[in-house]
Coordinates of C-alpha atoms in Angstrom, one line a residue:
X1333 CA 18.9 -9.4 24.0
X1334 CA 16.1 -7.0 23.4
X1335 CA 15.9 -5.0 26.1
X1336 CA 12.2 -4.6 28.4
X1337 CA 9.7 -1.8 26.3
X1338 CA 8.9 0.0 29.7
X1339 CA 12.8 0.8 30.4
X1340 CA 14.8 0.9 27.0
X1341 CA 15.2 4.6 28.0
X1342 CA 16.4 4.0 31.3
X1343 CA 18.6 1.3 30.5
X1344 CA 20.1 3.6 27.3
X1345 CA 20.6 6.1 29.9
X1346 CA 22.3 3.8 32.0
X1347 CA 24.8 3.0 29.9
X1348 CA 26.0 6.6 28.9
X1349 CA 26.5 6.9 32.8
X1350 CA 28.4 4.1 33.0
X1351 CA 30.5 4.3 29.9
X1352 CA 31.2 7.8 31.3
X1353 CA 29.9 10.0 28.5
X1354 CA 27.2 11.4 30.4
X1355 CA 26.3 12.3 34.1
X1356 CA 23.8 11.3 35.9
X1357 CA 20.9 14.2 35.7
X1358 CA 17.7 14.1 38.1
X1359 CA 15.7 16.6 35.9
X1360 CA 17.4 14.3 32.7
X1361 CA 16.4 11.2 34.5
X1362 CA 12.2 12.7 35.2
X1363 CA 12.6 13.1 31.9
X1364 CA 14.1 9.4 30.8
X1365 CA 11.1 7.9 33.2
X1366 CA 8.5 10.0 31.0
X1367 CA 9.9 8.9 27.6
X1368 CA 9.9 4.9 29.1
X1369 CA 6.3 5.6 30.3
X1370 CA 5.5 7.0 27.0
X1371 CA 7.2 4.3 25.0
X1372 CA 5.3 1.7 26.7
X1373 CA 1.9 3.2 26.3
X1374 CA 2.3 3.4 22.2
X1375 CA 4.0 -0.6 22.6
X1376 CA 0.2 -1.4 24.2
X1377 CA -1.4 0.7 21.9
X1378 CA 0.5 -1.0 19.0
X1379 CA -0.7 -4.4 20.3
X1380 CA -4.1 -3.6 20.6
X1381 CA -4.7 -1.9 17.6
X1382 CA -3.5 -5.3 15.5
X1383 CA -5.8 -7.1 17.8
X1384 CA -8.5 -5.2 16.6
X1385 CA -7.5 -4.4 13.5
X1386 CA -10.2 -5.8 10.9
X1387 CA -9.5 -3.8 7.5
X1388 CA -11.6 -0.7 7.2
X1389 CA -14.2 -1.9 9.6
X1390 CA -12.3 -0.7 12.5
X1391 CA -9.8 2.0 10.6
X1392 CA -11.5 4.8 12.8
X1393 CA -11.5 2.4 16.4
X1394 CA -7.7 2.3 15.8
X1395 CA -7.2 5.9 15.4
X1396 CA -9.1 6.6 18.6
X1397 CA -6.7 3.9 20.5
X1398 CA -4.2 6.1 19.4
X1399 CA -5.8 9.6 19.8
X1400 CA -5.9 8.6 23.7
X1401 CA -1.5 8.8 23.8
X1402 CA -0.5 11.5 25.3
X1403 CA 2.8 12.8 23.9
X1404 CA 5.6 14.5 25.6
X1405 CA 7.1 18.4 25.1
X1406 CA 10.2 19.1 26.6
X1407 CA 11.6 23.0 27.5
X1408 CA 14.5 24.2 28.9
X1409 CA 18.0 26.3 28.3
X1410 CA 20.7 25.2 25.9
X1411 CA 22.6 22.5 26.4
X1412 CA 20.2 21.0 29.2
X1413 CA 20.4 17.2 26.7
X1414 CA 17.0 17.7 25.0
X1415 CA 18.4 16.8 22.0
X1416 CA 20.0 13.7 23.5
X1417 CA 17.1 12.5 25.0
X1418 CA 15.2 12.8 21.7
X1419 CA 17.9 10.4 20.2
X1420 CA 17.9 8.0 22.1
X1421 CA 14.4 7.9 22.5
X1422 CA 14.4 7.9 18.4
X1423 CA 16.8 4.7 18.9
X1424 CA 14.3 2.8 21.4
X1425 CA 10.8 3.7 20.6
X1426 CA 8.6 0.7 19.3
X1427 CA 6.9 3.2 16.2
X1428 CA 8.1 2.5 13.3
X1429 CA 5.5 5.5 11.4
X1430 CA 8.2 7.6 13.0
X1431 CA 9.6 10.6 11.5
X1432 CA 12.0 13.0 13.0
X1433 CA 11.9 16.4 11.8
X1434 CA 12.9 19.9 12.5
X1435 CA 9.5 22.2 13.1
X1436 CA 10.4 24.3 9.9
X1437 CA 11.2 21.7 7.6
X1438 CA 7.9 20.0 8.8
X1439 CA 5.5 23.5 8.0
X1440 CA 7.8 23.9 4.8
X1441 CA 6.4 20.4 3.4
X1442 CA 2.9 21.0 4.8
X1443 CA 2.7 24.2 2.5
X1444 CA 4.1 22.2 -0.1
X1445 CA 0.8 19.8 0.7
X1446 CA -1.3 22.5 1.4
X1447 CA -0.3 23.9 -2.4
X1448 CA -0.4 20.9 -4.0
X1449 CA -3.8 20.2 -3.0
X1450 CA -5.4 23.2 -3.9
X1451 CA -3.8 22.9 -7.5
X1452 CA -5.6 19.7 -7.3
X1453 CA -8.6 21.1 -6.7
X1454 CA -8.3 23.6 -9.1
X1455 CA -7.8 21.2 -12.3
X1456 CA -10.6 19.2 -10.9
X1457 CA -8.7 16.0 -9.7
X1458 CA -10.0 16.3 -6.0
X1459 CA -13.1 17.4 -4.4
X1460 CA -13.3 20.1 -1.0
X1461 CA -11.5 23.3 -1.0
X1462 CA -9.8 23.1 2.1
X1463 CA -6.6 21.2 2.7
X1464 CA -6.1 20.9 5.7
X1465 CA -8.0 17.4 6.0
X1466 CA -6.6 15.8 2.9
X1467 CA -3.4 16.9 4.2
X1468 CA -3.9 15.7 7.6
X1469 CA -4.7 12.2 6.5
X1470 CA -2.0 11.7 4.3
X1471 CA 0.1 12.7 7.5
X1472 CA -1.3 10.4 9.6
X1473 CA -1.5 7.9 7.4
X1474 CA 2.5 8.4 6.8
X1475 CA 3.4 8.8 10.4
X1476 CA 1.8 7.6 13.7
X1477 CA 4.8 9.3 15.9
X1478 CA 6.1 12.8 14.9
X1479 CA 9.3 13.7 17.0
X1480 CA 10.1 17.9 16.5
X1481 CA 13.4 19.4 17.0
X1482 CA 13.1 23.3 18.1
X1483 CA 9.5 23.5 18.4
X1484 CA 9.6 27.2 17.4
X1485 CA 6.6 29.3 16.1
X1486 CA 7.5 32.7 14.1
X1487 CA 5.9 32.7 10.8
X1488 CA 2.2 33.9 10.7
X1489 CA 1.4 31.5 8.0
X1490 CA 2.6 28.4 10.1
X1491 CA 0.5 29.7 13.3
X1492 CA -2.7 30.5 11.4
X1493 CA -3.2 27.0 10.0
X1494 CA -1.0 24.9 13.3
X1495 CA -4.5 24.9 15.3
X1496 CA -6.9 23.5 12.4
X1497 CA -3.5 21.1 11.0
X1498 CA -2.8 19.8 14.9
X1499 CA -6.9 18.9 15.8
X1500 CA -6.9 16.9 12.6
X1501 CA -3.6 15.1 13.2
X1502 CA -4.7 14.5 16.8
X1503 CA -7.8 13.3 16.1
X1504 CA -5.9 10.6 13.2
X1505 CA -4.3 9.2 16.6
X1506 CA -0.6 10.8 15.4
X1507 CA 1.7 11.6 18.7
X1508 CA 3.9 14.0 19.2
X1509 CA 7.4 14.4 20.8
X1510 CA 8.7 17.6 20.8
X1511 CA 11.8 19.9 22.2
X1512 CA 11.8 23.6 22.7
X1513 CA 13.6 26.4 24.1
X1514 CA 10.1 28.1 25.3
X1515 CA 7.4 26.6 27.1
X1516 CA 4.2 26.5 25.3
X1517 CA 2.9 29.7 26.7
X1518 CA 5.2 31.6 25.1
X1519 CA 4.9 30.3 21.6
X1520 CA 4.8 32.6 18.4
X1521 CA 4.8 35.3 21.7
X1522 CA 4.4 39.1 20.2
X1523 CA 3.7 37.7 17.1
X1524 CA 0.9 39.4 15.0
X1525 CA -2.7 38.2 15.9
X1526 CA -1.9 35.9 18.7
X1527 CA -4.8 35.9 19.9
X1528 CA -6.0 33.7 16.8
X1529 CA -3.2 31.0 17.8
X1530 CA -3.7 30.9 21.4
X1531 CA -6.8 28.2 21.4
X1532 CA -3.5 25.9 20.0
X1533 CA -1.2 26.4 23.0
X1534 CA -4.3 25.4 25.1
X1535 CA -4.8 22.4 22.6
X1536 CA -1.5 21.4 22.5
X1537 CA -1.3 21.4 26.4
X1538 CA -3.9 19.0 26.5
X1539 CA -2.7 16.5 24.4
X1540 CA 1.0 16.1 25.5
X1541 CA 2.9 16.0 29.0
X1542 CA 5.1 19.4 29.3
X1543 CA 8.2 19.2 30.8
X1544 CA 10.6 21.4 31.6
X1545 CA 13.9 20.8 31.7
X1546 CA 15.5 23.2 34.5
X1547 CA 19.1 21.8 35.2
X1548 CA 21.3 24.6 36.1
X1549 CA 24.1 22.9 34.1
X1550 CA 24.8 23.7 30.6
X1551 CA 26.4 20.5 29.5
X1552 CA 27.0 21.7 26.2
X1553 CA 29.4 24.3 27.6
X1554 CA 30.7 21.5 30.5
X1555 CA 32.0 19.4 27.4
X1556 CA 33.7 22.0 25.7
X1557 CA 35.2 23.6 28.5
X1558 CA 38.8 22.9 28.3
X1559 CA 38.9 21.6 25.0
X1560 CA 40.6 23.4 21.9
X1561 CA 38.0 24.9 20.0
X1562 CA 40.1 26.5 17.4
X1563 CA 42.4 24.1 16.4
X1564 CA 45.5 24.5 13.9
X1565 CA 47.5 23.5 12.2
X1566 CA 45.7 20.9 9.5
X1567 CA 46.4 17.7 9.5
X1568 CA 45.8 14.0 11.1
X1569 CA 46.5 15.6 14.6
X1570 CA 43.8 17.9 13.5
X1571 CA 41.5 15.4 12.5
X1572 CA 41.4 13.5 15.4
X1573 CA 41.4 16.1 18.0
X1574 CA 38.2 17.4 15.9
X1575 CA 36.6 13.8 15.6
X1576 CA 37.7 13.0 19.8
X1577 CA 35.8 16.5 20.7
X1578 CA 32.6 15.8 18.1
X1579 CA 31.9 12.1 19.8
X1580 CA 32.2 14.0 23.7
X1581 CA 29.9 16.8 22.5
X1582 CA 27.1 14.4 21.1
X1583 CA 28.0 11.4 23.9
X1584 CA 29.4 8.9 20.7
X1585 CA 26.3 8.9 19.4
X1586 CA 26.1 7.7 15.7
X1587 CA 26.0 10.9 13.4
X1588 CA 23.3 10.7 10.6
X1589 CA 23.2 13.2 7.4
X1590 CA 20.4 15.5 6.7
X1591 CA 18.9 17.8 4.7
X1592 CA 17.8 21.6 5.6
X1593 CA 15.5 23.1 3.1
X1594 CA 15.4 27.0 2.5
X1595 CA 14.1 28.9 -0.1
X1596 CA 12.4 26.0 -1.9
X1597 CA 16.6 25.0 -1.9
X1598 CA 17.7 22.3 0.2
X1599 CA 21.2 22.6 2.3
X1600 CA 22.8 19.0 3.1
X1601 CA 24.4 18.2 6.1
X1602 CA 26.8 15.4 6.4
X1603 CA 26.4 14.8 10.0
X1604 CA 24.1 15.5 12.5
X1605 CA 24.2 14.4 16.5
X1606 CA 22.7 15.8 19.5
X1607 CA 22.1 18.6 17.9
X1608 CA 25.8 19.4 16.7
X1609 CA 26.1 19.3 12.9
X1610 CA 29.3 18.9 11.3
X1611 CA 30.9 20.3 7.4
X1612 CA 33.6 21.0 5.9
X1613 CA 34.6 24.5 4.7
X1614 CA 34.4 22.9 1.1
X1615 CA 30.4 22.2 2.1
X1616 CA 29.7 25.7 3.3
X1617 CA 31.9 27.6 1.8
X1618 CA 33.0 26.8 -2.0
X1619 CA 29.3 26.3 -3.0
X1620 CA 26.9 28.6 -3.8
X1621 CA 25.6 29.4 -0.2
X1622 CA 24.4 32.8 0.9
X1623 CA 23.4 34.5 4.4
X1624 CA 20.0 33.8 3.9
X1625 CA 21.5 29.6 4.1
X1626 CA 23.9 30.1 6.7
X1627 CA 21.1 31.7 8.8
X1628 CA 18.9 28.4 8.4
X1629 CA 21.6 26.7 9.5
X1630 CA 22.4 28.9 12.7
X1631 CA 18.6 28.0 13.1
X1632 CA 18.7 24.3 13.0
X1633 CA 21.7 23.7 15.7
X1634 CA 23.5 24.6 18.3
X1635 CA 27.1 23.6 17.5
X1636 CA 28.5 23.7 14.3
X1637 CA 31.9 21.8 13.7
X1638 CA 33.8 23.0 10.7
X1639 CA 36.6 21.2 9.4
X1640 CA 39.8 22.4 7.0
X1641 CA 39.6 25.8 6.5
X1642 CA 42.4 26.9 4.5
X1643 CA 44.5 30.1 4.7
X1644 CA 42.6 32.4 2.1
X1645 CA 43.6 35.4 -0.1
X1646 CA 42.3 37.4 -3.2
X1647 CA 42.5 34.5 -5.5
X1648 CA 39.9 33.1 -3.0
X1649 CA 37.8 35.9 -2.9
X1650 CA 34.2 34.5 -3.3
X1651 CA 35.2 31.5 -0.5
X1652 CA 36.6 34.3 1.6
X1653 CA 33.3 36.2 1.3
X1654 CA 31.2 33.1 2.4
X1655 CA 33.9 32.4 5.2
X1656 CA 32.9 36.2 6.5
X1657 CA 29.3 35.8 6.1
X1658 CA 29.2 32.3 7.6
X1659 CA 31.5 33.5 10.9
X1660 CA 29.2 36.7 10.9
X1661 CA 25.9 34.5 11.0
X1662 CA 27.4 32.0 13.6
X1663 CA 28.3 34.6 15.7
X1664 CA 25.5 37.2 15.7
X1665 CA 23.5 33.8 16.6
X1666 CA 26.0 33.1 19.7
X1667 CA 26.4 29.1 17.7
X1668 CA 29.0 27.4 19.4
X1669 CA 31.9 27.1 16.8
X1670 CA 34.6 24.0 16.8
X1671 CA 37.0 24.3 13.9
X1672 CA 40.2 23.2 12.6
X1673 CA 41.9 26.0 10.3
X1674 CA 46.2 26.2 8.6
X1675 CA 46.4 28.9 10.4
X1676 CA 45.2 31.0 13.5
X1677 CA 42.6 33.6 13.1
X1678 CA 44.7 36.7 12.3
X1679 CA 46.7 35.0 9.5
X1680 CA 43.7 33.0 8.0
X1681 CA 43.5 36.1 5.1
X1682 CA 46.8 37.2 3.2
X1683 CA 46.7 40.3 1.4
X1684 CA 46.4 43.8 2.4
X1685 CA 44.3 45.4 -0.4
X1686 CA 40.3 44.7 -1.4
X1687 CA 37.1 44.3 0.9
X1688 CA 37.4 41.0 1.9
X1689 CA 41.0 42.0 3.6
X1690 CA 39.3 44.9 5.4
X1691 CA 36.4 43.0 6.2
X1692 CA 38.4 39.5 7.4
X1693 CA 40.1 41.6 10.4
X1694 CA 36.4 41.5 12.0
X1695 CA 36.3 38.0 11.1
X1696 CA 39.4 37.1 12.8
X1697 CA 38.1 39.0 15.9
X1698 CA 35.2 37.2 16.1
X1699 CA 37.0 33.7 15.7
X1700 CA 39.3 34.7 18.7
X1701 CA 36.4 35.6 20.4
X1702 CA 34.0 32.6 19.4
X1703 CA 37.3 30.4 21.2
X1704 CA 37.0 32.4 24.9
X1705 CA 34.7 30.9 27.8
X1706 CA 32.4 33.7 27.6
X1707 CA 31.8 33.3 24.9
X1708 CA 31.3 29.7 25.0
X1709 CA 29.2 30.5 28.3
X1710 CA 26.8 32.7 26.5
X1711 CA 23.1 31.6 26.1
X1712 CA 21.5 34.3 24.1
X1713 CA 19.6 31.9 21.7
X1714 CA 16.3 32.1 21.9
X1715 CA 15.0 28.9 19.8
X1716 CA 17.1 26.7 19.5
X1717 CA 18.2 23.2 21.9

């Protein structure tokens, strides 16, 4: 039975308490109340925009029905279940104009727009010289309900065009849901001519709730303790023990595959949950990936799983020099590794001679390290949930 519109969250909630996955939270739970009230307030709007919804006649009333939602942006530490909240919300919400998105992918296809439009313009097929409108509509007219992963401003491009971009999606009646590690005041913060993005962070705390997430406990880290983060060797024991600690981390949430773009390239990844994604070391590591790749993907989550990596050796050498730049990445980034491997750390590299020999005792280091509680109970990310 479909559950009631004003407590789908709650009662999603619920059940993750009950079913033991999760505990109960009262910061989670002021959160959980917020998404219901928000849930129900885009259900009315829903209604009443079909009520009223007479062709182009009353294209513009709807939009201002819809310009009046407030939308919700949630702040807070690591691990705090921002990332959960935004699934399940994803799973309940009435919208279906939805689209989930990490901030960077979302300014990477707005450029693309933003380009496209002013090649446009340029051969004559469309009239106006700014973008930003044109691009705005075709938004809006895509998406009434825009849910952002890592909210995270650091590219001057991206903040000089966010105010002009959000007041025309705003005023097209499209919400936003978003997570962050910072709290709107301290977007894009030191970045160079701030004070030219600072009327946004005013904007932007007008038109959504801001809540900040404040538990003291990092459940992240409270799911992993205990459980074997490196884990060897390969094989079905392996596998299970890897899927059994992947379906704790993201509360057996059903994984979904994505795609990460960077560098006009795009990166899959197979799954995706609660902000944990999860490859094998065939996916990152025997195609053509570089720093630059595993960088976007330190970027985009918090946990990376990584699944059969094999003992390596000079016959290996390019795969072996991925490995190293991937562990270096991950770790520089403090990402939360889980991995099964043949071997343990110092015996993943056999040979004595070459760089990647030299270089894989620093790697093997770091996976020993990457395995210890301090590690695990580090929280030096700064943008990332």
């Amino acid at each position: 039975m479909e559950l009631p519109v004003n407590r789908a969250m709650s009662a999603r909630y619920d059940a993750l308490i009950a079913s033991g996955e999760i505990t109960e939270d009262p910061v989670q739970r002021e959160a959980v109340y917020q998404l219901d009230l928000l849930n129900t307030r885009l259900a009315e709007t829903r209604l009443a925009s079909k009520k009223s919804s007479l062709g182009w006649l009353f294209a513009n009333k709807k939009n201002q029905l819809w310009a009046k939602v407030e939308g919700l942006y949630m702040w807070g530490g690591v691990g705090r279940g921002k990332t959960m909240l935004m699934d399940l919300f994803y799973e309940v919400t009435v919208i279906r104009r939805k689209r989930r998105v990490h901030f960077h992918e979302f300014m990477t296809d707005v450029h693309e727009r933003i380009h496209a439009h002013r090649q446009a313009h340029k051969r004559g097929e469309v009239k106006g010289d700014d973008p930003i409108p044109p691009v705005a509509e075709q938004i809006s007219e895509e998406t009434r309900l825009l849910l952002f992963d890592e909210f995270s401003v650091t590219d001057i491009a991206d903040a000089m065009i966010l105010g002009r971009l959000f007041t025309q999606l705003f005023e097209r009646g499209v919400v936003v849901v978003a997570t962050s590690n910072v709290e709107p005041s301290r977007l894009y913060m030191d970045g160079l001519n701030r004070q030219l993005f600072l009327p946004f962070i005013e904007m932007l705390k007008s038109r959504v709730e801001i809540l900040h997430l404040d538990s003291p406990t990092d459940y992240r880290l409270e799911k992993l303790a205990g459980a074997p983060v490196y884990v060897t060797p390969l094989g079905s024991d392996a596998d299970t023990q890897m899927d059994e600690i992947f379906s704790k981390l993201t509360h057996g949430m059903k994984p979904h595959s994505e795609e990460l773009e960077n560098k006009g390239r795009l990166i899959p990844v197979p799954a995706v949950a609660s902000g944990a994604a999860r490859f094998t070391f065939d996916d990152l590591c025997m195609q053509p990936l570089g720093a630059s790749d595993y960088l976007r993907i330190a970027n985009a989550y918090s946990t990376i799983f990584l699944d059969n990596v094999p003992v390596l050796s000079r016959a290996r050498r390019n795969e072996a020099k991925r490995f190293i730049n991937l562990i270096d990445t991950l770790y520089d980034n403090g990402i939360k590794l889980v991995i099964s491997a043949e071997a343990e750390p110092q015996d993943l590299y056999v040979g004595e001679d070459g760089t990647e020999a030299f270089e894989f005792d620093r790697t093997a280091s770091r996976l020993i390290e990457m395995r210890s509680e301090a590690y695990l109970a580090g929280d030096n990310r700064e943008i990332h949930a």
